[in-house]
């Protein structure tokens, strides 16, 4: 029995000493669900001690259960996204980020009232109408991408489909020149890639990519200053925060560009790729969805719950506070593992069943509370158009090789996924093949 309100060493004991959540090798085959299932057996937050791999040599609390997580995510006073205690830096990752790289100036690592005022300033750039207006462009792009892969019959789903749609959506939303989008994506990949480094470390390639990405962002922000539009960056550059909080500093303006690009691209790509992988592993759910297209919205929510592309975010306690019978001290780091909450058997029925018909699904893939995802509706739209394009023409999928996961505990991502497609009987490629027309003749479909 664990002692209550006791912050002694025994109460803080980590129950799985051989498992280190800062060892990125734990995350090379997707999110370690078995490990978190084990952690959820213990009541209350658990204290993860510092290991040789833990940045800053400092342990952190791990919250794995749904019901412990939501009150923390909603309490922005006791649990800061910015900092707490006597620490200099802070932020929402296990490692403390310095203030120079965004803590206190990027929306997701900023506390109220400035956070709330910034949210209100940029929200008109992501209204329902603005997002809905993207639908025809995205739907056409998805149709072309699916037609193209069906022509070939196989390919890397991440490159062919999952990466392309989010890029197009964000580029269209911000007005980024189409020819720049792949370069930006390459920089972001390098910044988020931990293949050649440990947590909290920078490699030469990640530092270089960050520098180039920031330089591009600065030029983009400047272009919006010269000729503002109605996008989030223009609003950040030209607008003023309410309640006399003034205008955004140049760093805050740049960070609006950065966060939309970084938060919007990788996550949605991973939701799309992870969703297709779920259908490959549960083909009966694909057949069911093709037969019952009205399940498309519950299916999207189930993909989000299942894939949880952002596995965790961190907060810092601003005062001593009790959660689930544990005493969390002022200044301590607290990590909220959304991906674990989304499989919590104490909250969800049959959490390990991927079920497109799940009717009650208040998952935490987009977080919870005032920092909940600003791009959730955009992400849902992107996922829906891809899913619809696939449902229209694909009867099923198989893996044509190994899935390559991103080595990261901050993004549950798929870097490469070779897939073989079975076209639907109604699809032109099937009809043409049946009529004796070669598959190659289908290749022009993508360009019409
Ligand atoms: C499936 C795709 C996505 C997932 C899983 C996801 C996940 C999340 C999560 C978990 C948070 C909460 C962070 C925290 O509490 O510390 C968040 C916040 C945020 N997301 Fe997303 N996101 C997605 C797509 C997007 C897109 C497309 C955009 C860009 C338009 C975006 C922009 C943001 C921003 C700006 C925040 C910070 C909001 C705030 O602090 O008030 N996200 N997202």
mmCIF file with all atom_site columns, C-alpha atoms in Angstrom, residues 175-258:
data_model
loop_
_atom_site.group_PDB
_atom_site.id
_atom_site.type_symbol
_atom_site.label_atom_id
_atom_site.label_alt_id
_atom_site.label_comp_id
_atom_site.label_asym_id
_atom_site.label_entity_id
_atom_site.label_seq_id
_atom_site.pdbx_PDB_ins_code
_atom_site.Cartn_x
_atom_site.Cartn_y
_atom_site.Cartn_z
_atom_site.occupancy
_atom_site.B_iso_or_equiv
_atom_site.pdbx_formal_charge
_atom_site.auth_seq_id
_atom_site.auth_comp_id
_atom_site.auth_asym_id
_atom_site.auth_atom_id
_atom_site.pdbx_PDB_model_num
ATOM 1  C CA . UNK A 1 175 ? -0.093 31.292 -47.821 1.00 0.00 ? 175 UNK A CA 1
ATOM 2  C CA . UNK A 1 176 ? 3.337  29.647 -47.980 1.00 0.00 ? 176 UNK A CA 1
ATOM 3  C CA . UNK A 1 177 ? 4.618  29.281 -51.560 1.00 0.00 ? 177 UNK A CA 1
ATOM 4  C CA . UNK A 1 178 ? 3.882  25.723 -52.684 1.00 0.00 ? 178 UNK A CA 1
ATOM 5  C CA . UNK A 1 179 ? 7.468  25.146 -53.818 1.00 0.00 ? 179 UNK A CA 1
ATOM 6  C CA . UNK A 1 180 ? 8.824  25.809 -50.303 1.00 0.00 ? 180 UNK A CA 1
ATOM 7  C CA . UNK A 1 181 ? 6.729  23.294 -48.413 1.00 0.00 ? 181 UNK A CA 1
ATOM 8  C CA . UNK A 1 182 ? 8.894  20.219 -48.873 1.00 0.00 ? 182 UNK A CA 1
ATOM 9  C CA . UNK A 1 183 ? 12.031 22.054 -47.771 1.00 0.00 ? 183 UNK A CA 1
ATOM 10 C CA . UNK A 1 184 ? 10.227 23.252 -44.633 1.00 0.00 ? 184 UNK A CA 1
ATOM 11 C CA . UNK A 1 185 ? 9.073  19.743 -43.910 1.00 0.00 ? 185 UNK A CA 1
ATOM 12 C CA . UNK A 1 186 ? 12.621 18.396 -44.285 1.00 0.00 ? 186 UNK A CA 1
ATOM 13 C CA . UNK A 1 187 ? 13.845 20.963 -41.738 1.00 0.00 ? 187 UNK A CA 1
ATOM 14 C CA . UNK A 1 188 ? 11.102 20.081 -39.260 1.00 0.00 ? 188 UNK A CA 1
ATOM 15 C CA . UNK A 1 189 ? 11.828 16.375 -39.659 1.00 0.00 ? 189 UNK A CA 1
ATOM 16 C CA . UNK A 1 190 ? 15.483 16.996 -38.879 1.00 0.00 ? 190 UNK A CA 1
ATOM 17 C CA . UNK A 1 191 ? 14.610 19.155 -35.859 1.00 0.00 ? 191 UNK A CA 1
ATOM 18 C CA . UNK A 1 192 ? 12.299 16.497 -34.417 1.00 0.00 ? 192 UNK A CA 1
ATOM 19 C CA . UNK A 1 193 ? 14.450 13.518 -35.338 1.00 0.00 ? 193 UNK A CA 1
ATOM 20 C CA . UNK A 1 194 ? 16.344 11.808 -32.523 1.00 0.00 ? 194 UNK A CA 1
ATOM 21 C CA . UNK A 1 195 ? 17.917 9.093  -34.682 1.00 0.00 ? 195 UNK A CA 1
ATOM 22 C CA . UNK A 1 196 ? 21.431 10.354 -33.933 1.00 0.00 ? 196 UNK A CA 1
ATOM 23 C CA . UNK A 1 197 ? 21.079 11.886 -30.450 1.00 0.00 ? 197 UNK A CA 1
ATOM 24 C CA . UNK A 1 198 ? 19.674 11.443 -26.958 1.00 0.00 ? 198 UNK A CA 1
ATOM 25 C CA . UNK A 1 199 ? 16.925 13.438 -25.291 1.00 0.00 ? 199 UNK A CA 1
ATOM 26 C CA . UNK A 1 200 ? 17.948 17.038 -24.588 1.00 0.00 ? 200 UNK A CA 1
ATOM 27 C CA . UNK A 1 201 ? 20.886 16.881 -27.009 1.00 0.00 ? 201 UNK A CA 1
ATOM 28 C CA . UNK A 1 202 ? 21.228 18.669 -30.335 1.00 0.00 ? 202 UNK A CA 1
ATOM 29 C CA . UNK A 1 203 ? 23.015 17.116 -33.263 1.00 0.00 ? 203 UNK A CA 1
ATOM 30 C CA . UNK A 1 204 ? 24.748 19.041 -35.995 1.00 0.00 ? 204 UNK A CA 1
ATOM 31 C CA . UNK A 1 205 ? 21.943 18.264 -38.426 1.00 0.00 ? 205 UNK A CA 1
ATOM 32 C CA . UNK A 1 206 ? 19.147 19.212 -35.999 1.00 0.00 ? 206 UNK A CA 1
ATOM 33 C CA . UNK A 1 207 ? 20.871 22.498 -35.067 1.00 0.00 ? 207 UNK A CA 1
ATOM 34 C CA . UNK A 1 208 ? 21.492 23.385 -38.687 1.00 0.00 ? 208 UNK A CA 1
ATOM 35 C CA . UNK A 1 209 ? 17.916 22.573 -39.693 1.00 0.00 ? 209 UNK A CA 1
ATOM 36 C CA . UNK A 1 210 ? 16.588 24.667 -36.793 1.00 0.00 ? 210 UNK A CA 1
ATOM 37 C CA . UNK A 1 211 ? 18.689 27.622 -37.862 1.00 0.00 ? 211 UNK A CA 1
ATOM 38 C CA . UNK A 1 212 ? 17.490 27.422 -41.459 1.00 0.00 ? 212 UNK A CA 1
ATOM 39 C CA . UNK A 1 213 ? 13.879 26.935 -40.415 1.00 0.00 ? 213 UNK A CA 1
ATOM 40 C CA . UNK A 1 214 ? 14.054 29.972 -38.100 1.00 0.00 ? 214 UNK A CA 1
ATOM 41 C CA . UNK A 1 215 ? 15.654 32.081 -40.835 1.00 0.00 ? 215 UNK A CA 1
ATOM 42 C CA . UNK A 1 216 ? 12.865 31.098 -43.225 1.00 0.00 ? 216 UNK A CA 1
ATOM 43 C CA . UNK A 1 217 ? 10.283 31.927 -40.530 1.00 0.00 ? 217 UNK A CA 1
ATOM 44 C CA . UNK A 1 218 ? 11.807 35.354 -40.005 1.00 0.00 ? 218 UNK A CA 1
ATOM 45 C CA . UNK A 1 219 ? 11.540 36.143 -43.725 1.00 0.00 ? 219 UNK A CA 1
ATOM 46 C CA . UNK A 1 220 ? 7.984  34.861 -43.770 1.00 0.00 ? 220 UNK A CA 1
ATOM 47 C CA . UNK A 1 221 ? 6.979  36.986 -40.770 1.00 0.00 ? 221 UNK A CA 1
ATOM 48 C CA . UNK A 1 222 ? 8.576  40.001 -42.434 1.00 0.00 ? 222 UNK A CA 1
ATOM 49 C CA . UNK A 1 223 ? 6.632  39.329 -45.627 1.00 0.00 ? 223 UNK A CA 1
ATOM 50 C CA . UNK A 1 224 ? 3.423  39.344 -43.593 1.00 0.00 ? 224 UNK A CA 1
ATOM 51 C CA . UNK A 1 225 ? 4.417  42.614 -41.964 1.00 0.00 ? 225 UNK A CA 1
ATOM 52 C CA . UNK A 1 226 ? 4.820  44.170 -45.419 1.00 0.00 ? 226 UNK A CA 1
ATOM 53 C CA . UNK A 1 227 ? 1.635  42.683 -46.852 1.00 0.00 ? 227 UNK A CA 1
ATOM 54 C CA . UNK A 1 228 ? -0.637 41.260 -44.143 1.00 0.00 ? 228 UNK A CA 1
ATOM 55 C CA . UNK A 1 229 ? -3.410 38.812 -44.939 1.00 0.00 ? 229 UNK A CA 1
ATOM 56 C CA . UNK A 1 230 ? -5.935 37.139 -42.656 1.00 0.00 ? 230 UNK A CA 1
ATOM 57 C CA . UNK A 1 231 ? -3.818 34.174 -41.604 1.00 0.00 ? 231 UNK A CA 1
ATOM 58 C CA . UNK A 1 232 ? -2.589 33.486 -38.061 1.00 0.00 ? 232 UNK A CA 1
ATOM 59 C CA . UNK A 1 233 ? 0.866  34.945 -38.710 1.00 0.00 ? 233 UNK A CA 1
ATOM 60 C CA . UNK A 1 234 ? -0.556 38.179 -40.133 1.00 0.00 ? 234 UNK A CA 1
ATOM 61 C CA . UNK A 1 235 ? -2.839 38.470 -37.124 1.00 0.00 ? 235 UNK A CA 1
ATOM 62 C CA . UNK A 1 236 ? 0.133  37.959 -34.810 1.00 0.00 ? 236 UNK A CA 1
ATOM 63 C CA . UNK A 1 237 ? 2.185  40.584 -36.625 1.00 0.00 ? 237 UNK A CA 1
ATOM 64 C CA . UNK A 1 238 ? -0.462 43.286 -36.947 1.00 0.00 ? 238 UNK A CA 1
ATOM 65 C CA . UNK A 1 239 ? -2.746 42.742 -33.959 1.00 0.00 ? 239 UNK A CA 1
ATOM 66 C CA . UNK A 1 240 ? -2.678 43.802 -30.350 1.00 0.00 ? 240 UNK A CA 1
ATOM 67 C CA . UNK A 1 241 ? -3.335 41.649 -27.283 1.00 0.00 ? 241 UNK A CA 1
ATOM 68 C CA . UNK A 1 242 ? -6.423 42.555 -25.261 1.00 0.00 ? 242 UNK A CA 1
ATOM 69 C CA . UNK A 1 243 ? -6.381 43.824 -21.667 1.00 0.00 ? 243 UNK A CA 1
ATOM 70 C CA . UNK A 1 244 ? -3.557 46.238 -22.388 1.00 0.00 ? 244 UNK A CA 1
ATOM 71 C CA . UNK A 1 245 ? -1.031 43.432 -22.880 1.00 0.00 ? 245 UNK A CA 1
ATOM 72 C CA . UNK A 1 246 ? 0.390  45.216 -25.893 1.00 0.00 ? 246 UNK A CA 1
ATOM 73 C CA . UNK A 1 247 ? 1.702  43.866 -29.161 1.00 0.00 ? 247 UNK A CA 1
ATOM 74 C CA . UNK A 1 248 ? 3.617  40.646 -29.622 1.00 0.00 ? 248 UNK A CA 1
ATOM 75 C CA . UNK A 1 249 ? 7.387  40.862 -29.473 1.00 0.00 ? 249 UNK A CA 1
ATOM 76 C CA . UNK A 1 250 ? 9.296  39.859 -32.643 1.00 0.00 ? 250 UNK A CA 1
ATOM 77 C CA . UNK A 1 251 ? 10.150 36.520 -30.967 1.00 0.00 ? 251 UNK A CA 1
ATOM 78 C CA . UNK A 1 252 ? 6.497  35.856 -30.141 1.00 0.00 ? 252 UNK A CA 1
ATOM 79 C CA . UNK A 1 253 ? 5.515  36.644 -33.735 1.00 0.00 ? 253 UNK A CA 1
ATOM 80 C CA . UNK A 1 254 ? 8.104  34.208 -35.071 1.00 0.00 ? 254 UNK A CA 1
ATOM 81 C CA . UNK A 1 255 ? 6.931  31.577 -32.592 1.00 0.00 ? 255 UNK A CA 1
ATOM 82 C CA . UNK A 1 256 ? 3.383  31.736 -33.961 1.00 0.00 ? 256 UNK A CA 1
ATOM 83 C CA . UNK A 1 257 ? 4.781  30.688 -37.329 1.00 0.00 ? 257 UNK A CA 1
ATOM 84 C CA . UNK A 1 258 ? 6.941  27.999 -35.725 1.00 0.00 ? 258 UNK A CA 1
#
